[in-house]
Amino acid sequence: ESFYDNLYESYSIKKEEANKVINPIIKNHFDDNLKNFLEISKSGKKYHVQFEKEISKIFSNYWGFYSHHTGHIKRESNMGGGYSDIFVVPVDKKSCALIDAKAIKNYSLPHDDRLNMINNYVPNYRELVEKFDYIDLSLNFITYVSTSINHKSKIHEWCSIVSNECENIPVSAVSADDFAKLARRYKGKVNQTKVINTLAKTGVVQLKN
């Protein structure tokens, strides 16, 4: 609002007039970002770190979450395990979520990924709360973002099993395509609750066009 106020005071340009110019530029910028994200999602393990970073940027730039890329962070040398790829916190700073990025086609939530979440990422998330100077964040949901989902696999069942092992925290899986649809549909901090409600459900997330 201060931008619009300054624009009007300096040049007598009203908000509605400014938006006619600004909105198409913003739309093209976001659309280009999502095209890049979808291309990277298909690149496989070669660009898996960039895939993680792009997902983190969508959480922050599209929806206004505090989003931290954490998959590369090492725990202290005498400790095993690690952290999820991305750690996100809503603006109210009362909860958090763990995001795991999988630049893999026909993803099925295999055994090793389930064990990592159950035995490492969820037990260790409080260390991330402390590391990034948050206070008493409850874990709200877990989401796997992959290139595509193998709907013929037992991924729905695996999501439920991980959820049961993690004190019934919702565990979802979403394809890059549906994740991009979610980004297009709910841009802006005001839509954080809608994003959370969509992802905080156990099973595969699918969005209609």
PDB file of C-alpha atoms in Angstrom:
ATOM      1  CA  GLU A   1       0.000   0.000   0.000  1.00  0.00           C
ATOM      2  CA  SER A   2       2.878   2.378   0.703  1.00  0.00           C
ATOM      3  CA  PHE A   3       4.123   1.758  -2.852  1.00  0.00           C
ATOM      4  CA  TYR A   4       0.740   2.793  -4.265  1.00  0.00           C
ATOM      5  CA  ASP A   5       0.546   5.810  -1.953  1.00  0.00           C
ATOM      6  CA  ASN A   6       3.996   7.009  -3.027  1.00  0.00           C
ATOM      7  CA  LEU A   7       3.151   6.471  -6.664  1.00  0.00           C
ATOM      8  CA  TYR A   8       0.002   8.549  -6.348  1.00  0.00           C
ATOM      9  CA  GLU A   9       1.701  11.340  -4.389  1.00  0.00           C
ATOM     10  CA  SER A  10       4.615  11.577  -6.827  1.00  0.00           C
ATOM     11  CA  TYR A  11       2.877  11.015 -10.167  1.00  0.00           C
ATOM     12  CA  SER A  12      -0.898  11.091  -9.477  1.00  0.00           C
ATOM     13  CA  ILE A  13      -1.136   7.511 -10.731  1.00  0.00           C
ATOM     14  CA  LYS A  14      -3.998   5.635  -9.093  1.00  0.00           C
ATOM     15  CA  LYS A  15      -3.714   2.069  -7.830  1.00  0.00           C
ATOM     16  CA  GLU A  16      -6.072   0.719 -10.490  1.00  0.00           C
ATOM     17  CA  GLU A  17      -4.023   2.330 -13.267  1.00  0.00           C
ATOM     18  CA  ALA A  18      -0.763   0.974 -11.853  1.00  0.00           C
ATOM     19  CA  ASN A  19      -2.166  -2.537 -11.595  1.00  0.00           C
ATOM     20  CA  LYS A  20      -3.023  -2.596 -15.288  1.00  0.00           C
ATOM     21  CA  VAL A  21       0.714  -2.351 -15.981  1.00  0.00           C
ATOM     22  CA  ILE A  22       2.104  -4.273 -13.012  1.00  0.00           C
ATOM     23  CA  ASN A  23      -0.152  -7.345 -12.903  1.00  0.00           C
ATOM     24  CA  PRO A  24       0.771  -8.745 -16.356  1.00  0.00           C
ATOM     25  CA  ILE A  25       4.473  -8.370 -15.499  1.00  0.00           C
ATOM     26  CA  ILE A  26       4.024 -10.186 -12.179  1.00  0.00           C
ATOM     27  CA  LYS A  27       1.955 -12.924 -13.824  1.00  0.00           C
ATOM     28  CA  ASN A  28       4.601 -13.532 -16.504  1.00  0.00           C
ATOM     29  CA  HIS A  29       7.335 -13.609 -13.862  1.00  0.00           C
ATOM     30  CA  PHE A  30       5.530 -16.219 -11.772  1.00  0.00           C
ATOM     31  CA  ASP A  31       4.572 -18.288 -14.827  1.00  0.00           C
ATOM     32  CA  ASP A  32       8.205 -18.332 -15.990  1.00  0.00           C
ATOM     33  CA  ASN A  33       9.301 -19.472 -12.521  1.00  0.00           C
ATOM     34  CA  LEU A  34       6.830 -22.353 -12.579  1.00  0.00           C
ATOM     35  CA  LYS A  35       7.909 -23.410 -16.074  1.00  0.00           C
ATOM     36  CA  ASN A  36      11.491 -23.521 -14.823  1.00  0.00           C
ATOM     37  CA  PHE A  37      10.413 -25.519 -11.764  1.00  0.00           C
ATOM     38  CA  LEU A  38       8.591 -28.091 -13.907  1.00  0.00           C
ATOM     39  CA  GLU A  39      11.574 -28.460 -16.225  1.00  0.00           C
ATOM     40  CA  ILE A  40      13.931 -29.013 -13.285  1.00  0.00           C
ATOM     41  CA  SER A  41      11.538 -31.559 -11.781  1.00  0.00           C
ATOM     42  CA  LYS A  42      12.049 -33.750 -14.870  1.00  0.00           C
ATOM     43  CA  SER A  43      15.833 -33.580 -14.745  1.00  0.00           C
ATOM     44  CA  GLY A  44      16.270 -36.425 -12.263  1.00  0.00           C
ATOM     45  CA  LYS A  45      18.981 -36.669  -9.622  1.00  0.00           C
ATOM     46  CA  LYS A  46      21.394 -34.491 -11.629  1.00  0.00           C
ATOM     47  CA  TYR A  47      19.612 -31.325 -10.475  1.00  0.00           C
ATOM     48  CA  HIS A  48      17.944 -32.621  -7.328  1.00  0.00           C
ATOM     49  CA  VAL A  49      19.405 -29.840  -5.156  1.00  0.00           C
ATOM     50  CA  GLN A  50      18.036 -27.191  -7.513  1.00  0.00           C
ATOM     51  CA  PHE A  51      14.668 -28.966  -7.368  1.00  0.00           C
ATOM     52  CA  GLU A  52      14.733 -28.646  -3.579  1.00  0.00           C
ATOM     53  CA  LYS A  53      15.593 -24.946  -3.826  1.00  0.00           C
ATOM     54  CA  GLU A  54      12.792 -24.273  -6.311  1.00  0.00           C
ATOM     55  CA  ILE A  55      10.234 -25.896  -4.001  1.00  0.00           C
ATOM     56  CA  SER A  56      11.542 -23.818  -1.117  1.00  0.00           C
ATOM     57  CA  LYS A  57      11.190 -20.651  -3.208  1.00  0.00           C
ATOM     58  CA  ILE A  58       7.599 -21.486  -4.104  1.00  0.00           C
ATOM     59  CA  PHE A  59       6.718 -21.771  -0.422  1.00  0.00           C
ATOM     60  CA  SER A  60       8.312 -18.389   0.286  1.00  0.00           C
ATOM     61  CA  ASN A  61       7.659 -16.374  -2.894  1.00  0.00           C
ATOM     62  CA  TYR A  62       4.171 -17.634  -3.751  1.00  0.00           C
ATOM     63  CA  TRP A  63       2.683 -18.248  -0.315  1.00  0.00           C
ATOM     64  CA  GLY A  64       4.777 -16.197   2.096  1.00  0.00           C
ATOM     65  CA  PHE A  65       6.025 -19.023   4.312  1.00  0.00           C
ATOM     66  CA  TYR A  66       9.331 -18.792   6.114  1.00  0.00           C
ATOM     67  CA  SER A  67      11.076 -21.449   4.061  1.00  0.00           C
ATOM     68  CA  HIS A  68      14.491 -22.976   4.797  1.00  0.00           C
ATOM     69  CA  HIS A  69      16.471 -25.291   2.532  1.00  0.00           C
ATOM     70  CA  THR A  70      17.785 -27.839   5.024  1.00  0.00           C
ATOM     71  CA  GLY A  71      18.610 -31.084   3.212  1.00  0.00           C
ATOM     72  CA  HIS A  72      22.301 -30.188   2.958  1.00  0.00           C
ATOM     73  CA  ILE A  73      22.725 -29.335   6.654  1.00  0.00           C
ATOM     74  CA  LYS A  74      24.823 -31.846   8.562  1.00  0.00           C
ATOM     75  CA  ARG A  75      24.157 -32.770  12.165  1.00  0.00           C
ATOM     76  CA  GLU A  76      26.980 -32.821  14.679  1.00  0.00           C
ATOM     77  CA  SER A  77      29.612 -35.453  13.912  1.00  0.00           C
ATOM     78  CA  ASN A  78      28.618 -37.725  16.786  1.00  0.00           C
ATOM     79  CA  MET A  79      24.972 -37.778  15.717  1.00  0.00           C
ATOM     80  CA  GLY A  80      23.443 -39.885  12.975  1.00  0.00           C
ATOM     81  CA  GLY A  81      20.589 -39.097  10.636  1.00  0.00           C
ATOM     82  CA  GLY A  82      19.765 -35.805   9.017  1.00  0.00           C
ATOM     83  CA  TYR A  83      16.991 -33.369   8.141  1.00  0.00           C
ATOM     84  CA  SER A  84      14.230 -33.133   5.579  1.00  0.00           C
ATOM     85  CA  ASP A  85      15.027 -31.175   2.416  1.00  0.00           C
ATOM     86  CA  ILE A  86      12.876 -28.171   3.320  1.00  0.00           C
ATOM     87  CA  PHE A  87      11.564 -26.776   6.599  1.00  0.00           C
ATOM     88  CA  VAL A  88       8.625 -24.354   6.314  1.00  0.00           C
ATOM     89  CA  VAL A  89       6.872 -22.165   8.879  1.00  0.00           C
ATOM     90  CA  PRO A  90       3.629 -20.159   8.402  1.00  0.00           C
ATOM     91  CA  VAL A  91       3.562 -16.447   9.190  1.00  0.00           C
ATOM     92  CA  ASP A  92       1.954 -17.013  12.597  1.00  0.00           C
ATOM     93  CA  LYS A  93       5.045 -19.027  13.683  1.00  0.00           C
ATOM     94  CA  LYS A  94       2.932 -21.525  15.617  1.00  0.00           C
ATOM     95  CA  SER A  95       3.585 -24.647  13.561  1.00  0.00           C
ATOM     96  CA  CYS A  96       5.869 -26.034  10.860  1.00  0.00           C
ATOM     97  CA  ALA A  97       6.050 -28.640   8.117  1.00  0.00           C
ATOM     98  CA  LEU A  98       8.668 -30.946   6.642  1.00  0.00           C
ATOM     99  CA  ILE A  99       8.972 -31.157   2.863  1.00  0.00           C
ATOM    100  CA  ASP A 100      10.964 -33.836   1.057  1.00  0.00           C
ATOM    101  CA  ALA A 101      11.796 -33.290  -2.610  1.00  0.00           C
ATOM    102  CA  LYS A 102      12.053 -36.254  -4.969  1.00  0.00           C
ATOM    103  CA  ALA A 103      13.062 -35.514  -8.556  1.00  0.00           C
ATOM    104  CA  ILE A 104      11.819 -39.000  -9.448  1.00  0.00           C
ATOM    105  CA  LYS A 105       9.200 -40.140 -11.957  1.00  0.00           C
ATOM    106  CA  ASN A 106       6.469 -42.514 -10.767  1.00  0.00           C
ATOM    107  CA  TYR A 107       7.366 -41.971  -7.149  1.00  0.00           C
ATOM    108  CA  SER A 108       5.984 -44.586  -4.738  1.00  0.00           C
ATOM    109  CA  LEU A 109       7.397 -43.579  -1.303  1.00  0.00           C
ATOM    110  CA  PRO A 110       9.826 -46.518  -1.004  1.00  0.00           C
ATOM    111  CA  HIS A 111      10.996 -48.214   2.174  1.00  0.00           C
ATOM    112  CA  ASP A 112      14.171 -46.165   2.743  1.00  0.00           C
ATOM    113  CA  ASP A 113      12.310 -42.874   2.372  1.00  0.00           C
ATOM    114  CA  ARG A 114       9.698 -43.988   4.872  1.00  0.00           C
ATOM    115  CA  LEU A 115      12.344 -45.017   7.389  1.00  0.00           C
ATOM    116  CA  ASN A 116      14.259 -41.762   6.987  1.00  0.00           C
ATOM    117  CA  MET A 117      11.160 -39.735   7.742  1.00  0.00           C
ATOM    118  CA  ILE A 118      10.110 -41.876  10.700  1.00  0.00           C
ATOM    119  CA  ASN A 119      13.533 -42.386  12.282  1.00  0.00           C
ATOM    120  CA  ASN A 120      15.397 -39.188  11.364  1.00  0.00           C
ATOM    121  CA  TYR A 121      13.515 -36.237   9.928  1.00  0.00           C
ATOM    122  CA  VAL A 122      10.574 -36.160  12.316  1.00  0.00           C
ATOM    123  CA  PRO A 123      12.612 -36.851  15.502  1.00  0.00           C
ATOM    124  CA  ASN A 124      15.176 -34.228  14.436  1.00  0.00           C
ATOM    125  CA  TYR A 125      12.847 -31.409  13.388  1.00  0.00           C
ATOM    126  CA  ARG A 126      13.039 -29.698  16.784  1.00  0.00           C
ATOM    127  CA  GLU A 127      16.728 -29.072  16.127  1.00  0.00           C
ATOM    128  CA  LEU A 128      15.664 -27.009  13.090  1.00  0.00           C
ATOM    129  CA  VAL A 129      13.178 -25.093  15.243  1.00  0.00           C
ATOM    130  CA  GLU A 130      16.045 -24.101  17.505  1.00  0.00           C
ATOM    131  CA  LYS A 131      18.543 -23.538  14.687  1.00  0.00           C
ATOM    132  CA  PHE A 132      16.306 -20.963  12.985  1.00  0.00           C
ATOM    133  CA  ASP A 133      15.308 -19.267  16.257  1.00  0.00           C
ATOM    134  CA  TYR A 134      11.679 -20.330  16.422  1.00  0.00           C
ATOM    135  CA  ILE A 135       9.905 -21.298  19.645  1.00  0.00           C
ATOM    136  CA  ASP A 136       7.810 -24.405  20.348  1.00  0.00           C
ATOM    137  CA  LEU A 137       6.605 -25.153  16.817  1.00  0.00           C
ATOM    138  CA  SER A 138       4.315 -28.149  16.487  1.00  0.00           C
ATOM    139  CA  LEU A 139       4.766 -30.315  13.397  1.00  0.00           C
ATOM    140  CA  ASN A 140       1.654 -29.759  11.304  1.00  0.00           C
ATOM    141  CA  PHE A 141       2.218 -31.906   8.199  1.00  0.00           C
ATOM    142  CA  ILE A 142       4.731 -33.749   6.031  1.00  0.00           C
ATOM    143  CA  THR A 143       4.734 -33.563   2.233  1.00  0.00           C
ATOM    144  CA  TYR A 144       6.699 -35.346  -0.478  1.00  0.00           C
ATOM    145  CA  VAL A 145       6.974 -33.416  -3.765  1.00  0.00           C
ATOM    146  CA  SER A 146       8.026 -35.606  -6.683  1.00  0.00           C
ATOM    147  CA  THR A 147       8.284 -35.401 -10.472  1.00  0.00           C
ATOM    148  CA  SER A 148       5.236 -37.640 -10.788  1.00  0.00           C
ATOM    149  CA  ILE A 149       3.296 -40.153  -8.683  1.00  0.00           C
ATOM    150  CA  ASN A 150       2.942 -43.881  -9.281  1.00  0.00           C
ATOM    151  CA  HIS A 151      -0.784 -44.224  -8.666  1.00  0.00           C
ATOM    152  CA  LYS A 152      -0.614 -47.990  -9.188  1.00  0.00           C
ATOM    153  CA  SER A 153       1.730 -48.379  -6.224  1.00  0.00           C
ATOM    154  CA  LYS A 154       0.816 -48.538  -2.534  1.00  0.00           C
ATOM    155  CA  ILE A 155       1.744 -44.892  -1.996  1.00  0.00           C
ATOM    156  CA  HIS A 156      -1.598 -44.104  -0.345  1.00  0.00           C
ATOM    157  CA  GLU A 157      -1.005 -46.920   2.123  1.00  0.00           C
ATOM    158  CA  TRP A 158       2.610 -45.882   2.724  1.00  0.00           C
ATOM    159  CA  CYS A 159       1.537 -42.310   3.492  1.00  0.00           C
ATOM    160  CA  SER A 160      -0.870 -43.684   6.114  1.00  0.00           C
ATOM    161  CA  ILE A 161       1.804 -45.899   7.638  1.00  0.00           C
ATOM    162  CA  VAL A 162       4.279 -43.017   7.959  1.00  0.00           C
ATOM    163  CA  SER A 163       1.520 -40.886   9.459  1.00  0.00           C
ATOM    164  CA  ASN A 164       0.674 -43.597  12.014  1.00  0.00           C
ATOM    165  CA  GLU A 165       4.329 -43.937  12.984  1.00  0.00           C
ATOM    166  CA  CYS A 166       4.644 -40.156  13.392  1.00  0.00           C
ATOM    167  CA  GLU A 167       1.810 -39.601  15.896  1.00  0.00           C
ATOM    168  CA  ASN A 168      -0.823 -39.243  13.148  1.00  0.00           C
ATOM    169  CA  ILE A 169       0.747 -36.174  11.570  1.00  0.00           C
ATOM    170  CA  PRO A 170      -0.752 -35.884   8.056  1.00  0.00           C
ATOM    171  CA  VAL A 171       1.568 -37.205   5.330  1.00  0.00           C
ATOM    172  CA  SER A 172       0.886 -36.266   1.723  1.00  0.00           C
ATOM    173  CA  ALA A 173       2.521 -36.799  -1.656  1.00  0.00           C
ATOM    174  CA  VAL A 174       2.076 -34.423  -4.585  1.00  0.00           C
ATOM    175  CA  SER A 175       3.419 -34.365  -8.128  1.00  0.00           C
ATOM    176  CA  ALA A 176       5.354 -31.368  -9.432  1.00  0.00           C
ATOM    177  CA  ASP A 177       2.495 -30.637 -11.816  1.00  0.00           C
ATOM    178  CA  ASP A 178      -0.102 -30.500  -9.035  1.00  0.00           C
ATOM    179  CA  PHE A 179       2.287 -28.514  -6.844  1.00  0.00           C
ATOM    180  CA  ALA A 180       2.567 -25.939  -9.647  1.00  0.00           C
ATOM    181  CA  LYS A 181      -1.234 -25.850  -9.954  1.00  0.00           C
ATOM    182  CA  LEU A 182      -1.426 -25.143  -6.229  1.00  0.00           C
ATOM    183  CA  ALA A 183       1.056 -22.291  -6.641  1.00  0.00           C
ATOM    184  CA  ARG A 184      -0.981 -20.751  -9.471  1.00  0.00           C
ATOM    185  CA  ARG A 185      -4.235 -21.117  -7.588  1.00  0.00           C
ATOM    186  CA  TYR A 186      -3.243 -19.691  -4.217  1.00  0.00           C
ATOM    187  CA  LYS A 187      -0.686 -16.908  -4.606  1.00  0.00           C
ATOM    188  CA  GLY A 188      -0.288 -14.607  -1.597  1.00  0.00           C
ATOM    189  CA  LYS A 189       0.099 -14.874   2.174  1.00  0.00           C
ATOM    190  CA  VAL A 190      -3.669 -14.593   2.608  1.00  0.00           C
ATOM    191  CA  ASN A 191      -3.968 -18.075   1.084  1.00  0.00           C
ATOM    192  CA  GLN A 192      -1.589 -19.849   3.458  1.00  0.00           C
ATOM    193  CA  THR A 193      -4.450 -21.614   5.248  1.00  0.00           C
ATOM    194  CA  LYS A 194      -5.771 -22.957   1.937  1.00  0.00           C
ATOM    195  CA  VAL A 195      -2.322 -24.271   1.030  1.00  0.00           C
ATOM    196  CA  ILE A 196      -1.919 -25.910   4.433  1.00  0.00           C
ATOM    197  CA  ASN A 197      -5.400 -27.453   4.285  1.00  0.00           C
ATOM    198  CA  THR A 198      -4.603 -28.891   0.851  1.00  0.00           C
ATOM    199  CA  LEU A 199      -1.271 -30.433   1.847  1.00  0.00           C
ATOM    200  CA  ALA A 200      -2.131 -31.434   5.419  1.00  0.00           C
ATOM    201  CA  LYS A 201      -4.099 -34.504   4.374  1.00  0.00           C
ATOM    202  CA  THR A 202      -2.806 -38.055   4.369  1.00  0.00           C
ATOM    203  CA  GLY A 203      -2.552 -39.496   0.864  1.00  0.00           C
ATOM    204  CA  VAL A 204      -1.920 -38.248  -2.655  1.00  0.00           C
ATOM    205  CA  VAL A 205      -2.871 -34.639  -3.413  1.00  0.00           C
ATOM    206  CA  GLN A 206      -4.478 -34.148  -6.823  1.00  0.00           C
ATOM    207  CA  LEU A 207      -5.856 -30.856  -8.112  1.00  0.00           C
ATOM    208  CA  LYS A 208      -8.302 -30.297 -10.921  1.00  0.00           C
ATOM    209  CA  ASN A 209      -7.398 -27.720 -13.566  1.00  0.00           C
TER     210      ASN A 209
END
